[in-house]
Amino acid sequence: MFELLLVADPSFCFRWAEFTAEWGDEADLCYILRSALAENLLECLEAGTTGRFDAIFAVVERWHTDCDAYGS
């Protein structure tokens, strides 16, 4: 489901690339990536670039309604 996030927030692609380079596709470590998402959102908020927040939060809501505990 993180691919949906990359569509909603292309600015997250760098952190996604860092995560996959270090951890691969280990679903049980998605909480680390969620932490990176929170950091990315805070940086966007501080910079005033919140235009994609609705799309990002729509993806997060889908994680809660359509995914298992690991986001898949």
Backbone as a chain_set.jsonl record, in Angstrom:
{"seq": "MFELLLVADPSFCFRWAEFTAEWGDEADLCYILRSALAENLLECLEAGTTGRFDAIFAVVERWHTDCDAYGS", "coords": {"N": [[0.811, -1.214, 0.0], [2.136, 1.175, 0.241], [2.851, 2.166, -2.188], [0.667, 3.588, -3.075], [0.868, 5.803, -1.471], [3.11, 7.027, -2.533], [2.131, 7.98, -4.905], [0.258, 9.79, -3.945], [1.94, 11.511, -2.576], [4.586, 12.541, -3.955], [6.909, 13.673, -2.917], [7.743, 12.007, -0.958], [9.151, 9.992, -2.074], [11.971, 9.925, -1.929], [12.526, 9.191, 0.744], [11.285, 6.719, 0.712], [12.902, 5.347, -1.102], [15.291, 5.309, 0.378], [14.472, 3.667, 2.527], [13.807, 1.204, 1.245], [16.272, 0.572, 0.185], [17.728, 0.048, 2.456], [16.174, -1.799, 3.984], [14.74, -3.439, 2.271], [11.863, -5.203, 1.244], [10.447, -5.632, 3.691], [7.716, -6.32, 5.374], [7.149, -6.377, 8.106], [8.56, -4.303, 9.133], [7.382, -1.956, 8.519], [6.528, -0.036, 10.279], [8.717, 1.548, 10.732], [8.92, 2.917, 8.35], [6.539, 4.308, 8.465], [7.126, 6.052, 10.496], [9.03, 7.623, 9.192], [7.326, 8.776, 7.348], [5.788, 10.398, 9.048], [7.771, 12.201, 9.861], [8.323, 13.374, 7.386], [5.863, 14.608, 6.861], [5.81, 16.503, 8.914], [7.972, 18.106, 8.121], [6.939, 19.099, 5.711], [4.751, 20.532, 6.724], [6.061, 22.494, 8.266], [7.346, 23.826, 6.2], [5.22, 24.835, 4.895], [4.027, 23.511, 2.817], [1.459, 22.032, 2.281], [-0.387, 21.138, 0.51], [-0.843, 18.551, -0.476], [-1.767, 17.095, 1.597], [-4.46, 16.212, 2.039], [-4.724, 14.112, 0.16], [-2.683, 12.422, 1.061], [-3.566, 11.777, 3.664], [-5.882, 10.456, 2.987], [-4.859, 8.104, 1.935], [-3.657, 7.071, 4.245], [-5.949, 6.656, 5.765], [-7.088, 4.593, 4.238], [-5.231, 2.6, 4.804], [-5.961, 2.002, 7.398], [-8.531, 1.013, 7.101], [-8.524, -0.916, 5.038], [-6.333, -2.629, 5.19], [-4.049, -5.096, 6.603], [-2.35, -5.45, 9.785], [0.214, -4.851, 9.008], [0.122, -3.197, 6.866], [-0.397, -4.249, 4.361]], "CA": [[0.0, 0.0, 0.0], [2.958, 2.376, 0.236], [2.892, 2.704, -3.534], [-0.392, 4.598, -3.137], [1.398, 6.995, -0.824], [4.044, 7.675, -3.46], [1.302, 8.716, -5.862], [-0.339, 10.905, -3.216], [2.984, 12.424, -2.122], [5.856, 12.236, -4.601], [8.052, 14.128, -2.128], [8.128, 10.916, -0.07], [9.913, 8.993, -2.841], [13.348, 9.839, -1.444], [12.528, 8.38, 1.976], [10.925, 5.359, 0.287], [14.107, 4.754, -1.686], [16.199, 5.026, 1.492], [13.945, 2.532, 3.271], [13.93, -0.037, 0.487], [17.696, 0.255, 0.048], [18.22, -0.496, 3.717], [15.379, -2.887, 4.551], [14.061, -4.25, 1.269], [10.404, -5.191, 1.304], [10.09, -6.336, 4.918], [6.454, -5.757, 5.842], [7.103, -6.223, 9.554], [9.299, -3.095, 9.487], [6.677, -0.803, 7.969], [6.396, 1.011, 11.291], [9.855, 2.452, 10.518], [8.551, 3.772, 7.231], [5.488, 5.213, 8.941], [7.834, 7.1, 11.236], [9.603, 8.506, 8.172], [6.203, 9.539, 6.813], [5.473, 11.44, 10.023], [8.828, 13.213, 9.748], [8.119, 14.061, 6.115], [4.693, 15.475, 7.025], [6.22, 17.639, 9.737], [8.793, 18.982, 7.287], [6.024, 19.795, 4.794], [3.989, 21.486, 7.519], [6.959, 23.607, 8.584], [7.635, 24.548, 4.957], [3.973, 25.374, 4.367], [3.641, 22.778, 1.607], [0.469, 21.072, 2.771], [-1.386, 20.932, -0.537], [-1.099, 17.129, -0.742], [-2.143, 16.438, 2.843], [-5.737, 15.49, 1.887], [-4.46, 12.854, -0.55], [-1.873, 11.578, 1.947], [-4.403, 11.261, 4.742], [-6.811, 9.492, 2.396], [-4.111, 6.841, 1.87], [-3.526, 6.587, 5.623], [-7.258, 6.124, 6.136], [-7.234, 3.291, 3.578], [-4.437, 1.632, 5.567], [-6.718, 1.608, 8.588], [-9.771, 0.307, 6.759], [-8.388, -1.96, 4.028], [-5.08, -3.391, 5.301], [-3.767, -5.796, 7.838], [-1.517, -4.676, 10.718], [1.491, -4.504, 8.383], [-0.085, -2.284, 5.744], [-0.462, -4.908, 3.059]], "C": [[0.848, 1.269, 0.0], [3.073, 2.971, -1.155], [1.822, 3.774, -3.717], [0.075, 5.905, -2.51], [2.334, 7.749, -1.756], [3.308, 8.455, -4.543], [0.721, 9.952, -5.191], [0.699, 11.952, -2.834], [4.329, 12.064, -2.738], [7.08, 12.704, -3.812], [8.545, 13.044, -1.17], [8.994, 9.873, -0.774], [11.344, 8.834, -2.343], [13.414, 8.964, -0.192], [12.173, 6.925, 1.666], [12.148, 4.647, -0.274], [15.129, 4.419, -0.603], [15.77, 3.776, 2.252], [14.175, 1.23, 2.516], [15.389, -0.427, 0.271], [18.231, -0.402, 1.317], [17.497, -1.762, 4.15], [14.761, -3.808, 3.516], [12.559, -4.124, 1.426], [9.924, -5.962, 2.53], [8.867, -5.689, 5.553], [6.438, -5.542, 7.35], [7.88, -4.995, 10.031], [8.615, -1.836, 8.964], [6.485, 0.301, 8.999], [7.549, 2.001, 11.181], [9.516, 3.432, 9.396], [7.44, 4.732, 7.625], [6.082, 6.347, 9.761], [8.453, 8.106, 10.269], [8.514, 9.356, 7.528], [5.843, 10.674, 7.758], [6.507, 12.564, 9.961], [8.649, 14.034, 8.472], [6.94, 15.034, 6.213], [5.039, 16.702, 7.86], [7.069, 18.622, 8.943], [7.928, 19.772, 6.302], [5.219, 20.857, 5.531], [4.83, 22.717, 7.842], [7.263, 24.462, 7.363], [6.38, 25.183, 4.353], [3.507, 24.705, 3.092], [2.685, 21.652, 1.999], [-0.599, 20.735, 1.731], [-1.735, 19.476, -0.808], [-1.581, 16.386, 0.505], [-3.459, 15.661, 2.72], [-5.522, 14.139, 1.223], [-3.663, 11.889, 0.326], [-2.74, 10.962, 3.027], [-5.476, 10.308, 4.241], [-6.145, 8.122, 2.281], [-3.985, 6.245, 3.274], [-4.856, 6.001, 6.106], [-7.507, 4.761, 5.491], [-6.422, 2.221, 4.292], [-5.228, 1.114, 6.754], [-7.942, 0.775, 8.249], [-9.574, -0.909, 5.869], [-7.181, -2.87, 4.204], [-5.004, -4.168, 6.606], [-2.829, -4.925, 8.692], [-0.214, -4.221, 10.096], [1.334, -3.606, 7.169], [-0.131, -2.943, 4.385], [-1.842, -5.486, 2.815]], "O": [[0.308, 2.353, -0.226], [3.364, 4.16, -1.295], [2.038, 4.755, -4.429], [-0.287, 6.987, -2.972], [2.346, 8.98, -1.764], [3.804, 9.468, -5.036], [0.69, 11.031, -5.782], [0.389, 13.142, -2.773], [5.128, 11.36, -2.118], [8.176, 12.183, -4.016], [9.645, 13.152, -0.629], [9.515, 8.965, -0.126], [11.875, 7.723, -2.335], [14.275, 8.09, -0.092], [12.705, 6.007, 2.291], [12.398, 3.484, 0.042], [15.763, 3.365, -0.653], [16.598, 2.927, 2.582], [14.68, 0.261, 3.084], [15.711, -1.612, 0.183], [19.078, -1.294, 1.259], [18.13, -2.701, 4.633], [14.293, -4.888, 3.877], [12.049, -3.041, 1.712], [9.081, -6.852, 2.411], [8.967, -4.64, 6.189], [5.78, -4.618, 7.83], [7.858, -4.682, 11.222], [9.214, -0.76, 8.968], [6.298, 1.46, 8.629], [7.38, 3.177, 11.503], [9.796, 4.627, 9.493], [7.415, 5.868, 7.152], [5.589, 7.475, 9.721], [8.399, 9.312, 10.509], [8.745, 10.519, 7.199], [5.614, 11.798, 7.313], [6.152, 13.742, 10.004], [8.808, 15.255, 8.488], [7.012, 16.154, 5.705], [4.608, 17.812, 7.548], [6.906, 19.834, 9.076], [8.152, 20.963, 6.084], [5.026, 21.96, 5.018], [4.363, 23.848, 7.707], [7.418, 25.679, 7.472], [6.469, 25.973, 3.414], [2.686, 25.26, 2.36], [3.06, 20.481, 2.04], [-1.607, 20.109, 2.058], [-2.817, 19.191, -1.32], [-1.78, 15.172, 0.463], [-3.562, 14.554, 3.248], [-6.073, 13.132, 1.668], [-3.929, 10.687, 0.336], [-2.662, 9.76, 3.281], [-5.933, 9.443, 4.988], [-6.789, 7.097, 2.502], [-4.186, 5.045, 3.461], [-4.878, 4.969, 6.778], [-8.075, 3.871, 6.125], [-6.853, 1.072, 4.386], [-5.173, -0.072, 7.079], [-8.346, -0.082, 9.035], [-10.37, -1.847, 5.928], [-7.018, -3.811, 3.427], [-5.758, -3.945, 7.553], [-2.557, -3.779, 8.334], [0.412, -3.291, 10.604], [2.323, -3.287, 6.508], [0.069, -2.284, 3.365], [-2.085, -6.08, 1.765]]}, "num_chains": 1, "name": "protein.A"}
